[in-house]
Short mmCIF file of C-alpha atoms and ligand atoms in Angstrom, two decimals:
data_model
loop_
_atom_site.label_atom_id
_atom_site.label_comp_id
_atom_site.label_asym_id
_atom_site.label_seq_id
_atom_site.Cartn_x
_atom_site.Cartn_y
_atom_site.Cartn_z
CA MET M 1 182.37 123.29 148.72
CA GLN M 2 180.73 123.38 145.28
CA GLY M 3 183.07 122.24 142.50
CA VAL M 4 185.90 121.31 144.87
CA THR M 5 186.98 117.76 145.71
CA VAL M 6 189.24 117.34 148.75
CA VAL M 7 191.21 114.13 148.35
CA ASP M 8 191.62 113.25 152.01
CA HIS M 9 193.15 109.79 151.72
CA PRO M 10 195.19 109.03 154.89
CA LEU M 11 198.39 108.52 152.88
CA ILE M 12 198.01 111.96 151.31
CA GLN M 13 197.28 113.61 154.66
CA HIS M 14 200.28 111.93 156.30
CA LYS M 15 202.67 112.89 153.52
CA LEU M 16 201.25 116.42 153.43
CA SER M 17 201.98 116.85 157.14
CA LEU M 18 205.59 115.84 156.49
CA MET M 19 205.76 118.41 153.68
CA ARG M 20 204.34 121.16 155.88
CA ASP M 21 206.97 120.60 158.58
CA ARG M 22 209.55 123.37 158.22
CA THR M 23 212.39 120.96 159.10
CA THR M 24 211.70 118.68 156.11
CA PRO M 25 214.68 119.06 153.76
CA THR M 26 214.48 119.84 150.03
CA GLY M 27 215.05 116.31 148.74
CA ALA M 28 212.42 114.77 150.99
CA PHE M 29 209.99 117.60 150.17
CA ARG M 30 210.35 116.89 146.45
CA THR M 31 209.94 113.15 146.89
CA LEU M 32 206.82 113.61 149.01
CA LEU M 33 205.32 115.98 146.44
CA ARG M 34 205.93 113.44 143.70
CA GLU M 35 204.32 110.68 145.77
CA ILE M 36 201.28 112.82 146.56
CA ALA M 37 201.04 113.71 142.86
CA HIS M 38 200.68 109.99 142.11
CA LEU M 39 197.80 109.69 144.54
CA LEU M 40 196.10 112.89 143.33
CA CYS M 41 196.56 111.86 139.69
CA TYR M 42 194.85 108.56 140.47
CA GLU M 43 191.86 110.43 141.88
CA ILE M 44 191.55 113.19 139.27
CA THR M 45 191.58 110.65 136.43
CA ARG M 46 189.22 108.23 138.17
CA ASP M 47 186.31 108.83 135.77
CA ILE M 48 188.10 109.13 132.42
CA GLU M 49 186.56 107.02 129.71
CA LEU M 50 187.90 103.70 128.51
CA GLN M 51 187.57 101.83 125.25
CA THR M 52 188.66 98.33 124.44
CA THR M 53 191.32 97.17 122.03
CA PRO M 54 192.00 93.59 120.93
CA ILE M 55 195.27 92.17 122.28
CA GLU M 56 196.79 88.72 122.70
CA THR M 57 197.83 87.70 126.20
CA PRO M 58 200.08 84.62 126.53
CA MET M 59 196.83 82.71 127.16
CA GLY M 60 194.82 84.00 124.20
CA PRO M 61 192.88 86.96 122.81
CA MET M 62 191.01 89.55 124.84
CA ASP M 63 189.42 92.95 124.41
CA ALA M 64 191.54 94.99 126.82
CA PRO M 65 190.53 98.38 128.29
CA ILE M 66 192.67 101.39 127.41
CA ILE M 67 192.11 105.13 127.86
CA LYS M 68 189.76 106.48 125.20
CA GLY M 69 190.26 109.54 123.05
CA LYS M 70 193.09 111.99 122.58
CA LYS M 71 196.09 112.08 124.88
CA LEU M 72 195.64 113.95 128.16
CA VAL M 73 197.35 117.29 128.57
CA PHE M 74 199.01 118.33 131.82
CA ALA M 75 199.53 122.07 132.08
CA SER M 76 202.11 123.15 134.66
CA ILE M 77 202.03 126.64 136.09
CA LEU M 78 205.73 127.41 136.42
CA ARG M 79 207.69 126.90 138.37
CA ALA M 80 206.11 125.09 141.32
CA GLY M 81 203.69 123.23 139.05
CA ASN M 82 206.62 121.16 137.81
CA GLY M 83 206.82 119.36 141.15
CA LEU M 84 203.31 117.98 140.67
CA LEU M 85 203.86 117.49 136.93
CA ASP M 86 206.71 115.01 137.47
CA GLY M 87 204.50 112.71 139.52
CA MET M 88 201.60 113.00 137.07
CA LEU M 89 203.90 112.03 134.19
CA ASP M 90 205.09 108.98 136.14
CA LEU M 91 201.52 107.66 135.90
CA VAL M 92 200.59 108.98 132.44
CA PRO M 93 203.90 109.09 130.54
CA ALA M 94 202.23 109.66 127.17
CA ALA M 95 200.46 112.83 128.31
CA ARG M 96 201.20 116.01 126.42
CA VAL M 97 202.55 118.91 128.46
CA ALA M 98 201.83 122.62 128.45
CA HIS M 99 203.92 125.13 130.40
CA VAL M 100 202.44 128.40 131.59
CA GLY M 101 205.01 130.80 133.01
CA LEU M 102 203.46 133.23 135.46
CA TYR M 103 205.09 135.08 138.31
CA ARG M 104 203.39 137.01 141.03
CA ASP M 105 204.13 140.71 141.12
CA HIS M 106 205.16 141.09 144.76
CA ASP M 107 203.34 144.40 145.21
CA THR M 108 200.07 143.80 143.39
CA LEU M 109 200.03 139.97 143.74
CA GLU M 110 198.78 139.98 140.12
CA PRO M 111 200.13 137.33 137.71
CA VAL M 112 202.47 138.40 134.91
CA GLU M 113 202.93 135.98 131.98
CA TYR M 114 206.51 135.38 130.82
CA TYR M 115 206.14 132.04 128.99
CA PHE M 116 203.44 130.00 127.28
CA LYS M 117 203.87 126.83 125.26
CA ALA M 118 201.11 124.28 124.73
CA PRO M 119 200.32 121.40 122.37
CA GLY M 120 198.70 122.57 119.14
CA GLU M 121 195.27 121.04 119.66
CA LEU M 122 193.66 121.52 123.03
CA GLN M 123 190.04 121.15 121.96
CA ASN M 124 188.31 117.94 123.11
CA ARG M 125 191.27 116.95 125.27
CA LEU M 126 191.18 116.70 129.04
CA VAL M 127 193.57 119.41 130.25
CA ILE M 128 194.66 119.09 133.88
CA VAL M 129 196.25 122.28 135.17
CA VAL M 130 198.66 121.77 138.07
CA ASP M 131 199.99 124.17 140.69
CA PRO M 132 200.64 123.10 144.29
CA MET M 133 199.22 126.26 145.86
CA LEU M 134 195.81 127.81 145.06
CA ALA M 135 196.45 130.96 147.09
CA THR M 136 194.94 134.22 145.77
CA GLY M 137 193.69 132.28 142.73
CA ASN M 138 195.07 134.96 140.40
CA SER M 139 197.62 132.72 138.64
CA ALA M 140 195.22 129.81 138.33
CA VAL M 141 192.50 132.03 136.84
CA ALA M 142 194.99 133.61 134.41
CA ALA M 143 196.35 130.21 133.34
CA ILE M 144 192.88 128.84 132.66
CA ASP M 145 191.91 132.05 130.80
CA ARG M 146 194.96 131.56 128.58
CA LEU M 147 194.32 127.86 127.95
CA LYS M 148 190.67 128.53 127.12
CA ARG M 149 191.76 131.19 124.62
CA ARG M 150 193.92 128.50 123.01
CA GLY M 151 190.88 126.22 122.65
CA ALA M 152 190.86 124.14 125.85
CA ASP M 153 187.28 123.18 126.63
CA ARG M 154 187.63 120.32 129.16
CA LEU M 155 189.70 121.48 132.10
CA ARG M 156 190.39 120.42 135.67
CA PHE M 157 192.60 122.13 138.24
CA LEU M 158 194.81 120.19 140.64
CA CYS M 159 196.58 121.61 143.68
CA LEU M 160 197.99 120.46 146.96
CA LEU M 161 196.70 123.24 149.21
CA ALA M 162 193.91 125.71 148.58
CA ALA M 163 192.94 128.84 150.50
CA PRO M 164 189.22 129.68 150.78
CA GLU M 165 189.95 133.04 149.12
CA GLY M 166 191.57 131.33 146.13
CA ILE M 167 188.74 128.85 145.77
CA ALA M 168 186.15 131.65 145.82
CA LYS M 169 188.03 133.61 143.16
CA PHE M 170 188.64 130.56 140.98
CA THR M 171 185.16 129.04 141.12
CA SER M 172 183.49 132.37 140.33
CA ALA M 173 185.81 132.96 137.34
CA HIS M 174 185.70 129.37 136.06
CA PRO M 175 182.66 127.55 137.48
CA ASP M 176 183.02 124.94 134.72
CA VAL M 177 186.46 123.80 135.96
CA PRO M 178 186.43 121.28 138.84
CA VAL M 179 189.12 121.76 141.50
CA PHE M 180 190.92 118.89 143.25
CA ALA M 181 192.99 119.60 146.38
CA ALA M 182 194.63 117.60 149.15
CA ALA M 183 193.51 120.13 151.76
CA ILE M 184 191.78 123.48 152.22
CA ASP M 185 193.65 125.63 154.71
CA SER M 186 192.52 128.45 156.99
CA HIS M 187 193.31 131.71 155.17
CA LEU M 188 195.85 133.83 153.29
CA ASN M 189 198.20 136.16 155.13
CA GLU M 190 198.79 139.77 154.06
CA LYS M 191 201.51 138.66 151.65
CA GLY M 192 199.25 136.15 149.90
CA TYR M 193 200.74 133.05 151.56
CA ILE M 194 198.53 130.19 152.67
CA VAL M 195 198.26 129.71 156.46
CA PRO M 196 199.20 127.27 157.93
CA GLY M 197 200.36 126.16 154.46
CA LEU M 198 203.87 124.96 153.84
CA GLY M 199 205.69 128.16 152.91
CA ASP M 200 206.90 128.92 149.41
CA ALA M 201 206.39 125.68 147.47
CA GLY M 202 208.88 126.62 144.72
CA ASP M 203 211.61 127.57 147.19
CA ARG M 204 211.06 124.45 149.25
CA MET M 205 211.14 122.07 146.27
CA PHE M 206 214.10 123.67 144.53
CA GLY M 207 216.11 124.79 147.57
CA THR M 208 216.12 128.44 146.55
CA LYS M 209 215.68 131.60 148.68
N1 URA C 301 202.65 130.20 146.77
C1 URA C 301 203.38 129.44 147.61
O1 URA C 301 204.37 128.84 147.23
N2 URA C 301 202.98 129.37 148.90
C2 URA C 301 201.90 130.00 149.36
O2 URA C 301 201.58 129.86 150.55
C3 URA C 301 201.15 130.78 148.46
C4 URA C 301 201.54 130.87 147.16
#
């Protein structure tokens, strides 16, 4: 699919199957999500630019590669995005963090913003927006709209599961934003849940419901 990368590493697929299983308890679900976030973070940052800096190893001087440019920004779509965010920050602890609070109106399935806080300068930074479920695509589109209005001009979107309907909506609204997912599922049900999916990601990671 144009603009979408499915990261189908066997470790990711195995862990994802454990997450999908309805009998997997909250603690294990959260740990698995964090582990998959590490693997997805590795892939989504694969092509970021490096520069060299002079350092001294115990054996002598070298020009050592480090990440070039301004700090990355991870933007979490609350609340389920935080599950992916934790794992991303394990790998890139110096990243800046934006939080976008959106909930889905249960009747219209439209996103309603209740919180937005982002680093001051988003221009020229790589902003990776995270949300485990790209379902209708409404929240993802709204979050990217908002970040673009705040100056973000280099964006990527990272999710665990995507529905074809969500991908279609997202890529037509933001064709400039590449999508990374661990899997593309069959379809959305009438309530906007991904099938076969894994249920409500927020409820499963936080033990709510
Ligand atoms: N959000 C979820 O948590 N799960 C879905 O299946 C769709 C949206």
